[in-house]
Amino acid sequence: SKFGVSLEKMTERLWGEHYFEMENRKWTREGVESCRAFNLFVLEPIARVFQVCANGHREKLTKMLAALGVRVTNDDLKLQGTDLIYRVMQRWLPASRALLEMIILHLPSPKVAQ
């Protein structure tokens, strides 16, 4: 893992009172000079992608998406503003797939539910 933490531990650390000190690259439970893990590792990257899309910085966007493993076509990159944001988010964080997975994992079967 990029941060020397297993996927399971990283998932746990995203929720609750967990902070990451960027300077020391240390995890802590006190947020004095630290940023809450969820904000740092989830919200800030999404906000950066939104900002780059909105400002039309194609080269920077291409580099960011490559680092995230998101593939977009040249036609996608020709879009502007909101259309570009929608397309990038569809490719990066497809809500329909996430919703279906949550339904499968967390809702009981109809037979059990009745």
XYZ file of N, CA and C in Angstrom:
342
model
N 0.831 -1.192 0.000
C 0.000 0.000 0.000
C 0.870 1.248 0.000
N 0.356 2.294 -0.569
C 1.096 3.550 -0.689
C 1.484 4.122 0.674
N 0.651 3.901 1.678
C 0.898 4.489 2.989
C 1.375 3.462 4.011
N 1.740 2.282 3.560
C 2.232 1.252 4.459
C 1.151 0.672 5.346
N -0.088 0.725 4.866
C -1.221 0.236 5.645
C -2.041 -0.693 4.757
N -2.524 -1.793 5.339
C -3.357 -2.710 4.564
C -4.687 -2.043 4.205
N -5.348 -2.598 3.205
C -6.632 -2.053 2.762
C -7.645 -2.057 3.907
N -7.674 -3.114 4.693
C -8.624 -3.212 5.804
C -8.372 -2.125 6.839
N -7.091 -1.928 7.206
C -6.776 -0.891 8.197
C -7.060 0.503 7.649
N -6.754 0.698 6.375
C -7.010 2.007 5.778
C -8.504 2.301 5.780
N -9.314 1.292 5.470
C -10.757 1.457 5.483
C -11.235 1.852 6.878
N -10.714 1.209 7.903
C -11.089 1.554 9.285
C -10.672 2.980 9.624
N -9.504 3.385 9.168
C -8.975 4.701 9.521
C -9.660 5.854 8.789
N -10.417 5.544 7.770
C -11.132 6.620 7.079
C -12.307 7.135 7.899
N -12.800 6.354 8.826
C -13.986 6.723 9.600
C -13.599 7.038 11.026
N -14.278 8.011 11.611
C -14.072 8.331 13.014
C -12.947 9.329 13.225
N -12.419 9.310 14.419
C -11.389 10.267 14.837
C -9.995 9.769 14.474
N -9.714 9.702 13.194
C -8.401 9.302 12.710
C -7.860 10.424 11.838
N -6.622 10.819 12.116
C -5.995 11.926 11.405
C -4.656 11.461 10.841
N -4.225 12.106 9.788
C -2.943 11.776 9.181
C -2.091 13.031 9.123
N -0.906 12.969 9.714
C 0.030 14.085 9.678
C 0.883 13.955 8.428
N 0.711 14.847 7.488
C 1.438 14.774 6.225
C 2.942 14.973 6.416
N 3.325 15.888 7.294
C 4.743 16.178 7.494
C 5.506 14.960 8.003
N 4.938 14.288 9.010
C 5.608 13.132 9.617
C 5.163 11.812 9.005
N 4.124 11.871 8.149
C 3.519 10.674 7.569
C 3.146 9.689 8.673
N 2.437 10.224 9.690
C 2.028 9.436 10.850
C 0.528 9.536 11.054
N -0.055 8.449 11.554
C -1.460 8.427 11.938
C -1.576 8.836 13.393
N -2.630 9.577 13.715
C -2.867 9.990 15.093
C -4.371 10.095 15.333
N -4.757 10.183 16.587
C -6.169 10.371 16.925
C -6.445 11.804 17.375
N -5.436 12.651 17.310
C -5.594 14.046 17.699
C -5.389 14.918 16.467
N -6.323 15.807 16.226
C -6.294 16.598 15.009
C -5.745 17.995 15.147
N -4.662 18.175 15.883
C -4.114 19.508 16.088
C -3.555 20.076 14.775
N -2.530 19.483 14.218
C -1.929 19.924 12.964
C -2.188 18.909 11.860
N -3.196 18.080 12.058
C -3.459 16.992 11.128
C -4.770 17.230 10.410
N -4.982 16.443 9.380
C -6.223 16.508 8.619
C -6.965 15.191 8.815
N -8.264 15.276 9.024
C -9.069 14.064 9.176
C -8.858 13.181 7.947
N -8.664 11.884 8.168
C -8.300 10.948 7.104
C -9.322 10.940 5.965
N -10.616 10.936 6.277
C -11.638 10.902 5.232
C -11.531 12.129 4.339
N -11.337 13.286 4.943
C -11.213 14.520 4.159
C -9.978 14.475 3.271
N -8.870 14.026 3.844
C -7.604 14.022 3.132
C -7.580 13.034 1.972
N -8.081 11.832 2.198
C -7.933 10.769 1.209
C -9.157 10.542 0.326
N -10.303 11.142 0.667
C -11.506 10.957 -0.141
C -12.013 12.296 -0.693
N -12.350 13.212 0.191
C -12.967 14.465 -0.258
C -12.017 15.383 -1.024
N -10.792 15.534 -0.541
C -9.857 16.441 -1.217
C -9.504 15.987 -2.635
N -9.237 14.698 -2.864
C -8.978 14.293 -4.256
C -10.177 14.538 -5.187
N -11.380 14.291 -4.691
C -12.571 14.555 -5.503
C -12.672 16.051 -5.796
N -12.450 16.875 -4.788
C -12.526 18.329 -4.975
C -11.464 18.811 -5.961
N -10.244 18.225 -5.905
C -9.191 18.620 -6.835
C -9.567 18.276 -8.279
N -10.139 17.091 -8.475
C -10.553 16.701 -9.822
C -11.649 17.641 -10.322
N -12.614 17.968 -9.465
C -13.673 18.915 -9.845
C -13.065 20.248 -10.258
N -12.127 20.755 -9.468
C -11.535 22.060 -9.730
C -10.765 22.060 -11.051
N -9.996 21.013 -11.291
C -9.224 20.934 -12.527
C -10.155 20.848 -13.736
N -11.229 20.068 -13.612
C -12.208 19.976 -14.709
C -12.860 21.331 -14.971
N -13.271 21.991 -13.914
C -13.968 23.264 -14.047
C -13.073 24.335 -14.651
N -11.777 24.286 -14.334
C -10.847 25.290 -14.842
C -10.299 24.946 -16.220
N -10.593 23.755 -16.715
C -10.197 23.379 -18.060
C -8.730 23.051 -18.242
N -8.053 22.634 -17.182
C -6.636 22.271 -17.271
C -6.518 20.825 -17.743
N -6.542 20.625 -19.047
C -6.570 19.275 -19.629
C -5.319 18.447 -19.301
N -4.137 19.060 -19.393
C -2.905 18.318 -19.135
C -2.843 17.848 -17.686
N -3.186 18.723 -16.779
C -3.177 18.371 -15.359
C -4.214 17.287 -15.072
N -5.376 17.412 -15.689
C -6.429 16.420 -15.509
C -5.981 15.056 -16.024
N -5.340 15.035 -17.172
C -4.862 13.784 -17.744
C -3.871 13.102 -16.810
N -2.949 13.873 -16.227
C -1.968 13.319 -15.289
C -2.653 12.781 -14.033
N -3.612 13.545 -13.498
C -4.317 13.115 -12.288
C -5.076 11.818 -12.538
N -5.785 11.754 -13.648
C -6.580 10.566 -13.950
C -5.695 9.353 -14.205
N -4.544 9.564 -14.825
C -3.605 8.456 -15.040
C -3.106 7.925 -13.702
N -2.812 8.823 -12.767
C -2.352 8.409 -11.436
C -3.441 7.638 -10.687
N -4.697 7.979 -10.951
C -5.816 7.301 -10.297
C -6.230 6.029 -11.034
N -5.679 5.815 -12.225
C -6.042 4.640 -13.015
C -7.370 4.788 -13.737
N -7.763 6.031 -14.001
C -9.023 6.311 -14.686
C -8.730 6.552 -16.161
N -9.438 5.839 -17.013
C -9.231 5.988 -18.453
C -10.351 6.825 -19.053
N -9.946 7.857 -19.769
C -10.901 8.686 -20.504
C -10.432 8.785 -21.953
N -11.365 8.958 -22.842
C -11.033 9.066 -24.261
C -10.717 10.515 -24.623
N -10.158 10.698 -25.789
C -9.903 12.063 -26.268
C -11.208 12.827 -26.449
N -12.264 12.116 -26.866
C -13.577 12.756 -26.990
C -14.080 13.242 -25.630
N -13.814 12.441 -24.587
C -14.205 12.856 -23.232
C -13.486 14.141 -22.841
N -12.202 14.224 -23.171
C -11.402 15.390 -22.785
C -11.780 16.647 -23.556
N -12.512 16.488 -24.651
C -12.966 17.654 -25.410
C -14.164 18.327 -24.757
N -14.817 17.621 -23.836
C -15.960 18.204 -23.130
C -15.477 19.336 -22.239
N -16.408 20.197 -21.834
C -16.050 21.324 -20.992
C -16.995 21.434 -19.812
N -16.496 22.028 -18.747
C -17.305 22.348 -17.579
C -18.011 21.159 -16.968
N -19.312 21.332 -16.760
C -20.119 20.317 -16.098
C -20.133 19.000 -16.858
N -20.164 19.062 -18.170
C -20.165 17.829 -18.958
C -18.886 17.024 -18.726
N -17.763 17.716 -18.647
C -16.492 17.042 -18.381
C -16.479 16.444 -16.977
N -16.971 17.197 -16.011
C -17.029 16.689 -14.631
C -17.893 15.435 -14.568
N -19.070 15.477 -15.188
C -19.952 14.300 -15.198
C -19.256 13.089 -15.795
N -18.593 13.271 -16.930
C -17.948 12.145 -17.611
C -16.807 11.571 -16.774
N -15.988 12.449 -16.198
C -14.870 11.981 -15.368
C -15.392 11.215 -14.157
N -16.434 11.740 -13.518
C -16.983 11.059 -12.345
C -17.624 9.728 -12.729
N -18.258 9.651 -13.904
C -18.821 8.379 -14.371
C -17.722 7.342 -14.545
N -16.591 7.761 -15.052
C -15.479 6.836 -15.277
C -14.770 6.468 -13.980
N -14.662 7.433 -13.073
C -13.882 7.236 -11.853
C -14.703 6.569 -10.750
N -15.862 7.113 -10.463
C -16.697 6.633 -9.360
C -18.107 6.360 -9.863
N -18.301 5.275 -10.587
C -19.623 5.007 -11.153
C -20.643 4.695 -10.054
N -21.581 5.597 -9.858
C -22.566 5.472 -8.782
C -23.470 4.263 -8.966
N -23.815 3.930 -10.202
C -24.731 2.802 -10.411
C -24.106 1.497 -9.923
N -22.837 1.304 -10.191
C -22.161 0.086 -9.741
C -22.055 0.051 -8.211
N -21.729 1.195 -7.614
C -21.618 1.277 -6.162
C -22.961 1.018 -5.489
N -24.031 1.579 -6.046
C -25.362 1.379 -5.491
C -25.779 -0.092 -5.571
N -25.543 -0.703 -6.702
C -25.882 -2.119 -6.856
C -25.105 -2.977 -5.866
N -23.832 -2.698 -5.697
C -23.018 -3.460 -4.747
C -23.538 -3.290 -3.325
N -23.910 -2.076 -2.952
C -24.443 -1.831 -1.603
C -25.755 -2.585 -1.396
N -26.606 -2.622 -2.410
C -27.864 -3.361 -2.316
C -27.590 -4.842 -2.110
N -26.679 -5.384 -2.901
C -26.362 -6.808 -2.805
C -25.773 -7.149 -1.451
N -24.882 -6.306 -0.952
C -24.190 -6.607 0.296
C -25.026 -6.369 1.550
N -25.918 -5.387 1.514
C -26.551 -4.965 2.758
C -28.058 -5.223 2.868
N -28.747 -5.423 1.783
C -30.174 -5.705 1.877
C -30.406 -7.210 1.968
N -31.303 -7.621 2.844
C -31.578 -9.058 2.929
C -32.347 -9.529 1.699
N -32.289 -10.812 1.464
C -33.050 -11.364 0.336
C -34.537 -11.211 0.615
N -35.363 -11.163 -0.420
C -36.804 -11.004 -0.203
C -37.379 -12.112 0.684
N -36.873 -13.310 0.552
C -37.361 -14.429 1.361
C -37.081 -14.184 2.840
N -35.889 -13.697 3.161
C -35.506 -13.425 4.556
C -36.260 -12.212 5.080
N -36.484 -11.216 4.236
C -37.101 -9.971 4.649
C -38.575 -10.121 5.021
N -39.235 -11.155 4.485
C -40.669 -11.292 4.763
C -40.935 -12.110 5.955
